[in-house]
Coordinates of N, CA, C and O in Angstrom, one line a residue:
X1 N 35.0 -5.2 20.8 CA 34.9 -4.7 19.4 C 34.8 -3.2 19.5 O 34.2 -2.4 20.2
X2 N 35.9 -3.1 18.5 CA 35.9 -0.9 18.8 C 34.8 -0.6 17.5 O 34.7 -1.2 16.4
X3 N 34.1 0.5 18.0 CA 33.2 1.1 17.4 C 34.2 2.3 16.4 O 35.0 3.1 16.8
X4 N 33.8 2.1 15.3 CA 34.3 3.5 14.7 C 33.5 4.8 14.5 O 34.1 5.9 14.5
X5 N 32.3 4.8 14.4 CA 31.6 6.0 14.3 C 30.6 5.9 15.0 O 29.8 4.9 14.8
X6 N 30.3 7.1 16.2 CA 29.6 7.3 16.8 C 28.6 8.0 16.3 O 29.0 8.9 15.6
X7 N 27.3 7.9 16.4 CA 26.0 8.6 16.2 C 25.8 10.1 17.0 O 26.1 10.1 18.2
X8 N 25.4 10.9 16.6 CA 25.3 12.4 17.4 C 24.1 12.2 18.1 O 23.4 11.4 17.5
X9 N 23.6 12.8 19.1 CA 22.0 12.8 19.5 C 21.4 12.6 18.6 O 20.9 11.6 18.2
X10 N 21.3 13.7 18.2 CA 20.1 13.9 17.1 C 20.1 13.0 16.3 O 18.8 12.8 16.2
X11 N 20.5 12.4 15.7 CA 20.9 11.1 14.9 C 20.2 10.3 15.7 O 19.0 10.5 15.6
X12 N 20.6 9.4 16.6 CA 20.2 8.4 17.5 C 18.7 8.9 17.7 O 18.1 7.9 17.2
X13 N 17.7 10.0 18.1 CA 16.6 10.5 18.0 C 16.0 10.2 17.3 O 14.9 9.5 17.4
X14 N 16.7 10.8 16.0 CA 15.9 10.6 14.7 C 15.4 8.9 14.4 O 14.3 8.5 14.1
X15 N 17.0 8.0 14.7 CA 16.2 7.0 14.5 C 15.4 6.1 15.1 O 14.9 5.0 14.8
X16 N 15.5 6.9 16.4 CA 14.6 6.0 17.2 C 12.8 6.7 16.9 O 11.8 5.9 16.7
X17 N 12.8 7.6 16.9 CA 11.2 7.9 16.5 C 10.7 8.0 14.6 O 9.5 8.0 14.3
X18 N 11.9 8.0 13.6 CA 11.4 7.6 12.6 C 11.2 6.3 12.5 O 10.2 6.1 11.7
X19 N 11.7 5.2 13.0 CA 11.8 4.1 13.4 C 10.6 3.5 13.4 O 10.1 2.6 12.7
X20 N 10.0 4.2 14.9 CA 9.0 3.8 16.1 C 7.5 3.9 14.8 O 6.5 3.2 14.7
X21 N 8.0 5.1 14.1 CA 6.6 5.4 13.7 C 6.5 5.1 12.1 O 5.4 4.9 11.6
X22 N 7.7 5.1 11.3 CA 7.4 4.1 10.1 C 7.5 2.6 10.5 O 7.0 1.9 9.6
X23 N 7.8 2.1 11.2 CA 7.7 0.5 11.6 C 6.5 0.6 12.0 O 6.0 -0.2 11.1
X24 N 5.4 0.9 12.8 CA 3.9 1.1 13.1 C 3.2 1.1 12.0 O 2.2 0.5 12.1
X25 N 3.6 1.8 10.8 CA 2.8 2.1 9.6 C 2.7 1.1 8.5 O 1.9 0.5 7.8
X26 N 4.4 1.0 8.6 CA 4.2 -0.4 7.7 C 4.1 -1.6 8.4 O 4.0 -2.4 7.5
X27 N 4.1 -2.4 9.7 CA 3.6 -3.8 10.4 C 2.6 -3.3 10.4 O 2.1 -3.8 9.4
X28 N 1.6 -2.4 11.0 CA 0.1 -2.3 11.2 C -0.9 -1.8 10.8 O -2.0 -2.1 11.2
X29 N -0.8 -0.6 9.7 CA -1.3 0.1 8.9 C -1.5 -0.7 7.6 O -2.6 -1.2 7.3
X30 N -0.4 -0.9 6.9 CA -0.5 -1.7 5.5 C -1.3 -3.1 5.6 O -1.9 -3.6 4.6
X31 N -1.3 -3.9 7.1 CA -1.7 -4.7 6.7 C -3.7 -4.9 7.5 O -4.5 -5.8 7.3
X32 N -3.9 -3.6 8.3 CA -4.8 -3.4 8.2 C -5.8 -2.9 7.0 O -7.0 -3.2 6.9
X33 N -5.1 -2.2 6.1 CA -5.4 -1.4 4.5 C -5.6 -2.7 3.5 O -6.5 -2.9 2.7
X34 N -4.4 -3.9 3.9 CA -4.7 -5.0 2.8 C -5.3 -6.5 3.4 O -5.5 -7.5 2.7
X35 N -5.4 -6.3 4.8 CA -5.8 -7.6 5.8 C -6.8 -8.6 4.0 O -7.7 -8.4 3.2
X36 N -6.4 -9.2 4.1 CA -7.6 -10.9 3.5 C -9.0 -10.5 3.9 O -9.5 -10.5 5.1
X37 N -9.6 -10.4 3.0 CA -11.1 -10.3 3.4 C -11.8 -11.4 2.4 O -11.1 -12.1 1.6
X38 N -13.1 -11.6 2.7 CA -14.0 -12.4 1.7 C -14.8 -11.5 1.0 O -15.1 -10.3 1.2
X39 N -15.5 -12.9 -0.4 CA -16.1 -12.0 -1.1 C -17.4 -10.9 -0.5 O -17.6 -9.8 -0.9
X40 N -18.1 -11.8 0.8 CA -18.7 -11.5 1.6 C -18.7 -9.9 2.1 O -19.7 -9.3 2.0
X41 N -17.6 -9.4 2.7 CA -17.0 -8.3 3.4 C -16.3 -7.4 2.6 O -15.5 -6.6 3.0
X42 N -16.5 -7.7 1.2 CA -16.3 -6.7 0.2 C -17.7 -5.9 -0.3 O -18.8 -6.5 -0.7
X43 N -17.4 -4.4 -0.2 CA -18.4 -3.6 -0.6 C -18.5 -3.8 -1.9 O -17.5 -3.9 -2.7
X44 N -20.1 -4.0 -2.3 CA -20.4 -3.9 -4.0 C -20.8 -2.4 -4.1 O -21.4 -1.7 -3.3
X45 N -20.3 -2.2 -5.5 CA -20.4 -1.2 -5.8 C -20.4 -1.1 -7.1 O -19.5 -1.7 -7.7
X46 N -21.7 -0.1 -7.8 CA -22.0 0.1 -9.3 C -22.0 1.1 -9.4 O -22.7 1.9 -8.7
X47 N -21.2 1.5 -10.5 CA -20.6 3.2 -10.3 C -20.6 3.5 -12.3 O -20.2 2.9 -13.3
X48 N -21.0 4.5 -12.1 CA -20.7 5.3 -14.1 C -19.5 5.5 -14.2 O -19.4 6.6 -13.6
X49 N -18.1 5.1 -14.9 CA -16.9 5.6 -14.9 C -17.1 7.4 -15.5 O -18.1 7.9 -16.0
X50 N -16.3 7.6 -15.2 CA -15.9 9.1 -15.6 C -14.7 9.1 -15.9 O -14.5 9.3 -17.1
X51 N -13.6 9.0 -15.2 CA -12.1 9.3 -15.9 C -10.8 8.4 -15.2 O -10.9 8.1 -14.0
X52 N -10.0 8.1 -15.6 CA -8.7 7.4 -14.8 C -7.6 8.3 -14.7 O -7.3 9.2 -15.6
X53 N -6.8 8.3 -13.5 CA -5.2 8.6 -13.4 C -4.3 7.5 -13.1 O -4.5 6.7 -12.2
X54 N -3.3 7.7 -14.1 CA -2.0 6.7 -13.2 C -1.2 7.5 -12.1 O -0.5 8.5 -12.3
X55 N -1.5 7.0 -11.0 CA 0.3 7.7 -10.3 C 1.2 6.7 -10.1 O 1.0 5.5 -9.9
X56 N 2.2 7.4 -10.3 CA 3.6 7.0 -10.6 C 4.4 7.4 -9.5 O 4.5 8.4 -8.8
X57 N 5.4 5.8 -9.4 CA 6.4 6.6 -8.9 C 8.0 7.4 -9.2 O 8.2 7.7 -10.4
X58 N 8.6 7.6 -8.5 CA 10.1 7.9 -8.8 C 10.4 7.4 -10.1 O 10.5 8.1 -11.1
X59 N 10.5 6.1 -10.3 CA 10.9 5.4 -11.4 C 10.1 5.6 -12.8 O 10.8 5.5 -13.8
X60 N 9.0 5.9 -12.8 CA 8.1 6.2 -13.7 C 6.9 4.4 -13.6 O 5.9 4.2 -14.3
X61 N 7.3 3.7 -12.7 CA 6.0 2.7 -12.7 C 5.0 3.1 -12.2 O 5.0 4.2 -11.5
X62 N 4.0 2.5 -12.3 CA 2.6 2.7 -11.5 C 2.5 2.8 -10.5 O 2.8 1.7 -10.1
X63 N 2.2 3.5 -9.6 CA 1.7 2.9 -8.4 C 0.4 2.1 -7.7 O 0.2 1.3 -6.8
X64 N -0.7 3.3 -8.6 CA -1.7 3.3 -8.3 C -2.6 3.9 -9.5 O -2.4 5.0 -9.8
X65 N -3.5 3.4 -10.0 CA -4.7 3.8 -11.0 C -5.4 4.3 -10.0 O -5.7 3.5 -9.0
X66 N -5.9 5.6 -10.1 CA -7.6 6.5 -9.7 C -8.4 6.5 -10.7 O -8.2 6.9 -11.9
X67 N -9.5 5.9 -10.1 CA -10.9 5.4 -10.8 C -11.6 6.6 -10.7 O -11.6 6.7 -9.4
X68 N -12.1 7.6 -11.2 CA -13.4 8.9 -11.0 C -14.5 8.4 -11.4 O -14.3 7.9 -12.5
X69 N -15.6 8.3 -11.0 CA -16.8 8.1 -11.3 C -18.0 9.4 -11.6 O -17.7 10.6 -11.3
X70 N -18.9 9.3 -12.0 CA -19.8 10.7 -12.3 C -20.9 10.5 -11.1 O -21.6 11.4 -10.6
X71 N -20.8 9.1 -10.6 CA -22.0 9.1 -9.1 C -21.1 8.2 -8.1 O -21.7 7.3 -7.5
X72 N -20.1 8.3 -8.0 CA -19.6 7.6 -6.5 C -18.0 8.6 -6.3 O -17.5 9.4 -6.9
X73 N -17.9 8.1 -5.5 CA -16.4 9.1 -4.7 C -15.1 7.9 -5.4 O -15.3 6.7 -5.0
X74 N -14.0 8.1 -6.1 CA -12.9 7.8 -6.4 C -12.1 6.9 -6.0 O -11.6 7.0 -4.9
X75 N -11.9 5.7 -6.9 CA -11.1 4.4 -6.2 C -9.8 4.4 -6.4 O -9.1 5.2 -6.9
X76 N -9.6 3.2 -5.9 CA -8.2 3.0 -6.5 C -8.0 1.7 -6.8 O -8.8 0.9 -6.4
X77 N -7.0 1.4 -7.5 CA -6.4 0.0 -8.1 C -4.8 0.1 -7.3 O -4.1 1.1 -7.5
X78 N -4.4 -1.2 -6.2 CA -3.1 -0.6 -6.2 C -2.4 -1.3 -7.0 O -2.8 -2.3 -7.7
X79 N -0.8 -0.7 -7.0 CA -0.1 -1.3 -8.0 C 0.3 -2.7 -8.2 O 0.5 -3.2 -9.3
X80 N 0.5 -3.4 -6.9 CA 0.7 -4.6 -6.7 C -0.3 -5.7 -7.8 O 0.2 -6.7 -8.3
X81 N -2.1 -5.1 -8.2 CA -2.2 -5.7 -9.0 C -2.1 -5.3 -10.2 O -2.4 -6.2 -10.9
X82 N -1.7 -4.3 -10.6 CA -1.9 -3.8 -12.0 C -0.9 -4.3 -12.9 O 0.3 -4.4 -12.6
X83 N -1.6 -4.7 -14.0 CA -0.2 -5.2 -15.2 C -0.1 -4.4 -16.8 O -0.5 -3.3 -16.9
X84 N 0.3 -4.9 -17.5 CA -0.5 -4.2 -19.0 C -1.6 -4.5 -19.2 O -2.4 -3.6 -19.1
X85 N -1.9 -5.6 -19.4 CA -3.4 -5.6 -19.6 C -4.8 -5.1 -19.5 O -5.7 -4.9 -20.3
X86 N -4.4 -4.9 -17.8 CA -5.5 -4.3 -17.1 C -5.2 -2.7 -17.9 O -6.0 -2.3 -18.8
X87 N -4.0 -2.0 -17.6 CA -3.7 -0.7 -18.1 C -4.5 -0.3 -19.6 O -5.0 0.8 -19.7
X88 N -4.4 -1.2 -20.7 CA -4.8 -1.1 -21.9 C -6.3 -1.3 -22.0 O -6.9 -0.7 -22.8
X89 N -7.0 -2.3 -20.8 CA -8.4 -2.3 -20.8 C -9.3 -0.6 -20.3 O -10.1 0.1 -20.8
X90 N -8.4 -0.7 -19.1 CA -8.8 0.5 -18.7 C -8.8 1.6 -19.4 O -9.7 2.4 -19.2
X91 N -7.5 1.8 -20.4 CA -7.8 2.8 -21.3 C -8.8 3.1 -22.4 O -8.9 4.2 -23.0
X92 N -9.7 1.6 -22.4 CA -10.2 1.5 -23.7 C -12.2 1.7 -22.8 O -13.3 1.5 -23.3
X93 N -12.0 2.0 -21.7 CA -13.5 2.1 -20.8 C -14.1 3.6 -21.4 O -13.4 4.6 -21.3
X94 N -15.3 3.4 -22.1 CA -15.7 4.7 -22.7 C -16.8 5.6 -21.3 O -17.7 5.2 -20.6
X95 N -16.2 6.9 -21.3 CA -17.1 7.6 -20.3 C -18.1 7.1 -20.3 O -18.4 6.4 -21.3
X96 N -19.4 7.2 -19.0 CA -20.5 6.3 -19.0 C -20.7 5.4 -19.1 O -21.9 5.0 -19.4
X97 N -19.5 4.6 -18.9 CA -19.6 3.0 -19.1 C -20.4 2.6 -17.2 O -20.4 3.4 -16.2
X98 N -20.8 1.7 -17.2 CA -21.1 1.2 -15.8 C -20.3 0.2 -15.5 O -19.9 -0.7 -16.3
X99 N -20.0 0.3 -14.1 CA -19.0 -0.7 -13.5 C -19.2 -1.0 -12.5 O -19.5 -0.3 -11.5
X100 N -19.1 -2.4 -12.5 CA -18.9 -3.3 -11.2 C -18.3 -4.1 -10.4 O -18.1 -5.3 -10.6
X101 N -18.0 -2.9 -9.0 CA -17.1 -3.7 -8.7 C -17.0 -4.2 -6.8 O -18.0 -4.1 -6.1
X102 N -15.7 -4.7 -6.6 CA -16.0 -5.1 -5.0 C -14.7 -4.7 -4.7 O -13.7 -5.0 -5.3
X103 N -14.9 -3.9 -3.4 CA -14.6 -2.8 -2.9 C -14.0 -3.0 -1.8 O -14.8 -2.9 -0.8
X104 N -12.3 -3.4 -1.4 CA -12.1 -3.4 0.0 C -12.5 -2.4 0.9 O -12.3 -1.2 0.8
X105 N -13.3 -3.1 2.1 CA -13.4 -2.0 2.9 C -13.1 -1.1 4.0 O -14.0 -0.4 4.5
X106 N -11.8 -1.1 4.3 CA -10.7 -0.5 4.7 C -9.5 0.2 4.4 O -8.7 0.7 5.1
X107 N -9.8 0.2 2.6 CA -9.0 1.2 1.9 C -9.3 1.7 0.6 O -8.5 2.1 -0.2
X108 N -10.7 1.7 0.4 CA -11.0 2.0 -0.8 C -10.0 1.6 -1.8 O -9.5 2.5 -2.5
X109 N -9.8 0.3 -2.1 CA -8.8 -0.7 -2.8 C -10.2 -1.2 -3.2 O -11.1 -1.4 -2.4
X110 N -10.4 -1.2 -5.1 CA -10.7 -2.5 -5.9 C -10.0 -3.3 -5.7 O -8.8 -3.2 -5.8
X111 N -10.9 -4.7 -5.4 CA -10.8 -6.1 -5.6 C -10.7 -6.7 -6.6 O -9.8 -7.4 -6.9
X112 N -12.2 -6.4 -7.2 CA -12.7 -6.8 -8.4 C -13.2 -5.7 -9.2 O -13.8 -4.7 -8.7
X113 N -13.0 -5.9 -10.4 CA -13.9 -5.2 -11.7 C -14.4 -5.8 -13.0 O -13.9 -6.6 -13.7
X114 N -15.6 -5.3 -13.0 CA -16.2 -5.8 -14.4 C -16.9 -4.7 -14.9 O -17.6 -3.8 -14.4
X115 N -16.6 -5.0 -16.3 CA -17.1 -3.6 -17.4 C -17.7 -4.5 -18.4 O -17.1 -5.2 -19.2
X116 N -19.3 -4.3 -18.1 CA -20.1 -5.7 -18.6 C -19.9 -6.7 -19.1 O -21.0 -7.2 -19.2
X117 N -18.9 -7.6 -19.5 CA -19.4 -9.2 -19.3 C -17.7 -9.1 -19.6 O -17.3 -10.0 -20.2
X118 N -16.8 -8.3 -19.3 CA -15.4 -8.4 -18.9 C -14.8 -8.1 -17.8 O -14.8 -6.9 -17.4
X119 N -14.1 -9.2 -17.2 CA -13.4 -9.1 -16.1 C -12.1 -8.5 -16.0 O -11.1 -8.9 -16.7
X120 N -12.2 -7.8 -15.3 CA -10.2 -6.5 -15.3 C -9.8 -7.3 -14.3 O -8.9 -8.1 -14.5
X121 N -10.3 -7.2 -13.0 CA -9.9 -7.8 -12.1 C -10.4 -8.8 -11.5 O -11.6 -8.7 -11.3
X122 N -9.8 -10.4 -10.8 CA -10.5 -11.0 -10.3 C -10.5 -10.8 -9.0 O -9.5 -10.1 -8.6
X123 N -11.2 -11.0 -8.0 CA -11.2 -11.0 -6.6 C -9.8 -11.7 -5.8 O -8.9 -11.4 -5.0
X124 N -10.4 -12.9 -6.4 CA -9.2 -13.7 -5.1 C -7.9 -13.7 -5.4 O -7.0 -14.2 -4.6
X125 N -7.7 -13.0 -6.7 CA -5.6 -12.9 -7.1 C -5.5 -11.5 -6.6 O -4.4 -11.2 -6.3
X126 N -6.6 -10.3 -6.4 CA -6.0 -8.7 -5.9 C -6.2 -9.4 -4.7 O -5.1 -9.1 -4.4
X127 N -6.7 -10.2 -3.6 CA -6.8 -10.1 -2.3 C -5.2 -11.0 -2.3 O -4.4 -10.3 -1.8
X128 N -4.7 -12.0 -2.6 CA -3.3 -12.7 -2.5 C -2.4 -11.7 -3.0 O -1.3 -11.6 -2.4
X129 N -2.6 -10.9 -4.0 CA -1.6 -10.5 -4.1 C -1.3 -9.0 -3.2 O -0.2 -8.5 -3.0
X130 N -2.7 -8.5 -2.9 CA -2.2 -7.1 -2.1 C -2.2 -7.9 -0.2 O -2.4 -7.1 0.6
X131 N -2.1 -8.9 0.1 CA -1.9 -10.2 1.4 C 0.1 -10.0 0.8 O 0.6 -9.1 1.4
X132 N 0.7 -10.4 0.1 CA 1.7 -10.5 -0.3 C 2.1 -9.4 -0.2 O 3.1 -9.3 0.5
X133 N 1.6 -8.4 -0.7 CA 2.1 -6.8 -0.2 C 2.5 -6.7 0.6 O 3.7 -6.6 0.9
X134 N 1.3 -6.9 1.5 CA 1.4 -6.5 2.9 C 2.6 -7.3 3.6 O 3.1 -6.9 4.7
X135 N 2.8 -8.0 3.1 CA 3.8 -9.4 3.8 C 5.3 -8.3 4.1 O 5.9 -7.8 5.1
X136 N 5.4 -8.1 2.3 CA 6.7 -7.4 2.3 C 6.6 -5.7 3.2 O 7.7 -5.2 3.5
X137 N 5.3 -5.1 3.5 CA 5.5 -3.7 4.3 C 5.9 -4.3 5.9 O 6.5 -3.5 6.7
X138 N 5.7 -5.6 6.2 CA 6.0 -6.1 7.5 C 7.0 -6.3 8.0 O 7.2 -6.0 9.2
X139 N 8.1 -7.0 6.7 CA 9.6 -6.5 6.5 C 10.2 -5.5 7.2 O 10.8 -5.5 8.3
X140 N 9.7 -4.4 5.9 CA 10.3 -3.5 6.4 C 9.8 -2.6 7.5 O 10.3 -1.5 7.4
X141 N 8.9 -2.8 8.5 CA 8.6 -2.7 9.6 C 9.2 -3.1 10.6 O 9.3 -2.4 11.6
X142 N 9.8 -4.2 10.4 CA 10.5 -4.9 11.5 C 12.2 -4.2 11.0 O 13.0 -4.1 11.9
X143 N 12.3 -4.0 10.2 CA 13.7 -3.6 9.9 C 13.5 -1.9 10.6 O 14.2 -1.5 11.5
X144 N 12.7 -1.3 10.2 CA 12.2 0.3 11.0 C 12.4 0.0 12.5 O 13.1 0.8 13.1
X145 N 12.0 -1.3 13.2 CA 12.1 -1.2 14.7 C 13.4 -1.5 15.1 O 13.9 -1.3 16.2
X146 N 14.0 -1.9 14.1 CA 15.4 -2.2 14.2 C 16.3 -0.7 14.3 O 17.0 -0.1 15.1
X147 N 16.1 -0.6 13.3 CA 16.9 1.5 13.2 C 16.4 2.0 14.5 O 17.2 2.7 15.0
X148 N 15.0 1.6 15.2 CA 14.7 2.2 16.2 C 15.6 1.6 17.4 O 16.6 2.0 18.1
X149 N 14.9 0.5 17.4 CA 16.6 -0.2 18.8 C 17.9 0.4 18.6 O 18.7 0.5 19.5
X150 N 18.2 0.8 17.2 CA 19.7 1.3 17.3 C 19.9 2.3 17.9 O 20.8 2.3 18.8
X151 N 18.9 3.6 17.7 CA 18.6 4.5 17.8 C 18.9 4.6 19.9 O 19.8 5.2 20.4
X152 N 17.7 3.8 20.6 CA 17.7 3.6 21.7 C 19.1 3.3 22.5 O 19.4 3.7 23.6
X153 N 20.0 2.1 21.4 CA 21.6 1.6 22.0 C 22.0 2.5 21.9 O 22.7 2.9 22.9
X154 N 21.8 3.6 20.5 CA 23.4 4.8 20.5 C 22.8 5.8 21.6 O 23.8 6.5 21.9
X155 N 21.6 6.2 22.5 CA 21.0 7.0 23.2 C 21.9 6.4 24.6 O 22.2 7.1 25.6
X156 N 22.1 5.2 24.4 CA 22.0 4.5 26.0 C 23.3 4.5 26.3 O 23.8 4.4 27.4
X157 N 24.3 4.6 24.5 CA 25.7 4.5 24.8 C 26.5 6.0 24.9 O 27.6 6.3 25.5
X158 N 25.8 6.7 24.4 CA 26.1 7.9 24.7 C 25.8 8.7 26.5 O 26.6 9.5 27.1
X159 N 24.6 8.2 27.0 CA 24.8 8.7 28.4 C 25.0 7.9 29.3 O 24.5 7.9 30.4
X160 N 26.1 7.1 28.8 CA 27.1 6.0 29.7 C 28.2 6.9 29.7 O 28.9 7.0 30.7
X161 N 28.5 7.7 28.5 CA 30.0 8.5 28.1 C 30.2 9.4 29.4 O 31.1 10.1 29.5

């Protein structure tokens, strides 16, 4: 089979170490950040709201709600769980409200939230659904090692030349 386009070094480099090191981040990182935990091995935590941000991405979706509190350090909601609902509750939380919630503890990820006798979030649908996340960063991890093997063939075919 004739090859039609050859990769330049730098090319083949590139994708061997963007590769090496976004494939590491998304198989082993993401799924350390969203591993399955129990309710057990989730931090509780009762915090005074103070203020929310959406970040957004490119497209203008969510990606991530930041929680500010007036006595604890800053959460997050990721996007994987967020829907309208939650979005519309959350806007309607009056400063000084108290909240309780449970706290992955390997990525400062809410689990769970309650804003007295209402539930934003349940536990066991953000833990399947950010497990599901993680599934798909694994993907594309394995597809990164792949750009990286390329990366390695066009290195290996080039100093055969």
């Amino acid at each position: 089979m004739k090859r039609t386009k050859k990769a330049t070094k730098g090319e083949a480099v590139f994708l061997l170490v963007a590769g090496l090191i976004i494939g590491t981040v998304f198989t082993f990182g993401v799924r350390y950040w969203n591993v399955p935990i129990t309710e057990d091995e989730a931090q509780l935590v009762t915090a005074t709201f103070s203020s929310y941000k959406n970040s957004r991405n490119r497209r203008g979706n969510i990606r991530e709600i930041i929680i500010r509190f007036t006595d604890h350090k800053q959460l997050y909601i990721d996007g994987s769980c967020i829907d309208d609902d939650l979005c519309d509750t959350i806007n309607d939380i009056e400063t000084g409200a108290v909240i309780e919630l449970k706290v992955h503890p390997n990525s400062d990820t809410i689990v769970e939230m309650k804003v007295g006798k209402i539930q934003l979030l349940e536990f066991q649908d953000s833990i399947q659904k950010l497990s599901f996340e993680a599934s798909g960063f694994t993907y594309l991890g394995i597809f990164c090692y792949i750009m990286a093997l390329i990366g390695i063939i066009e290195l290996f075919w080039q100093r055969k030349r």
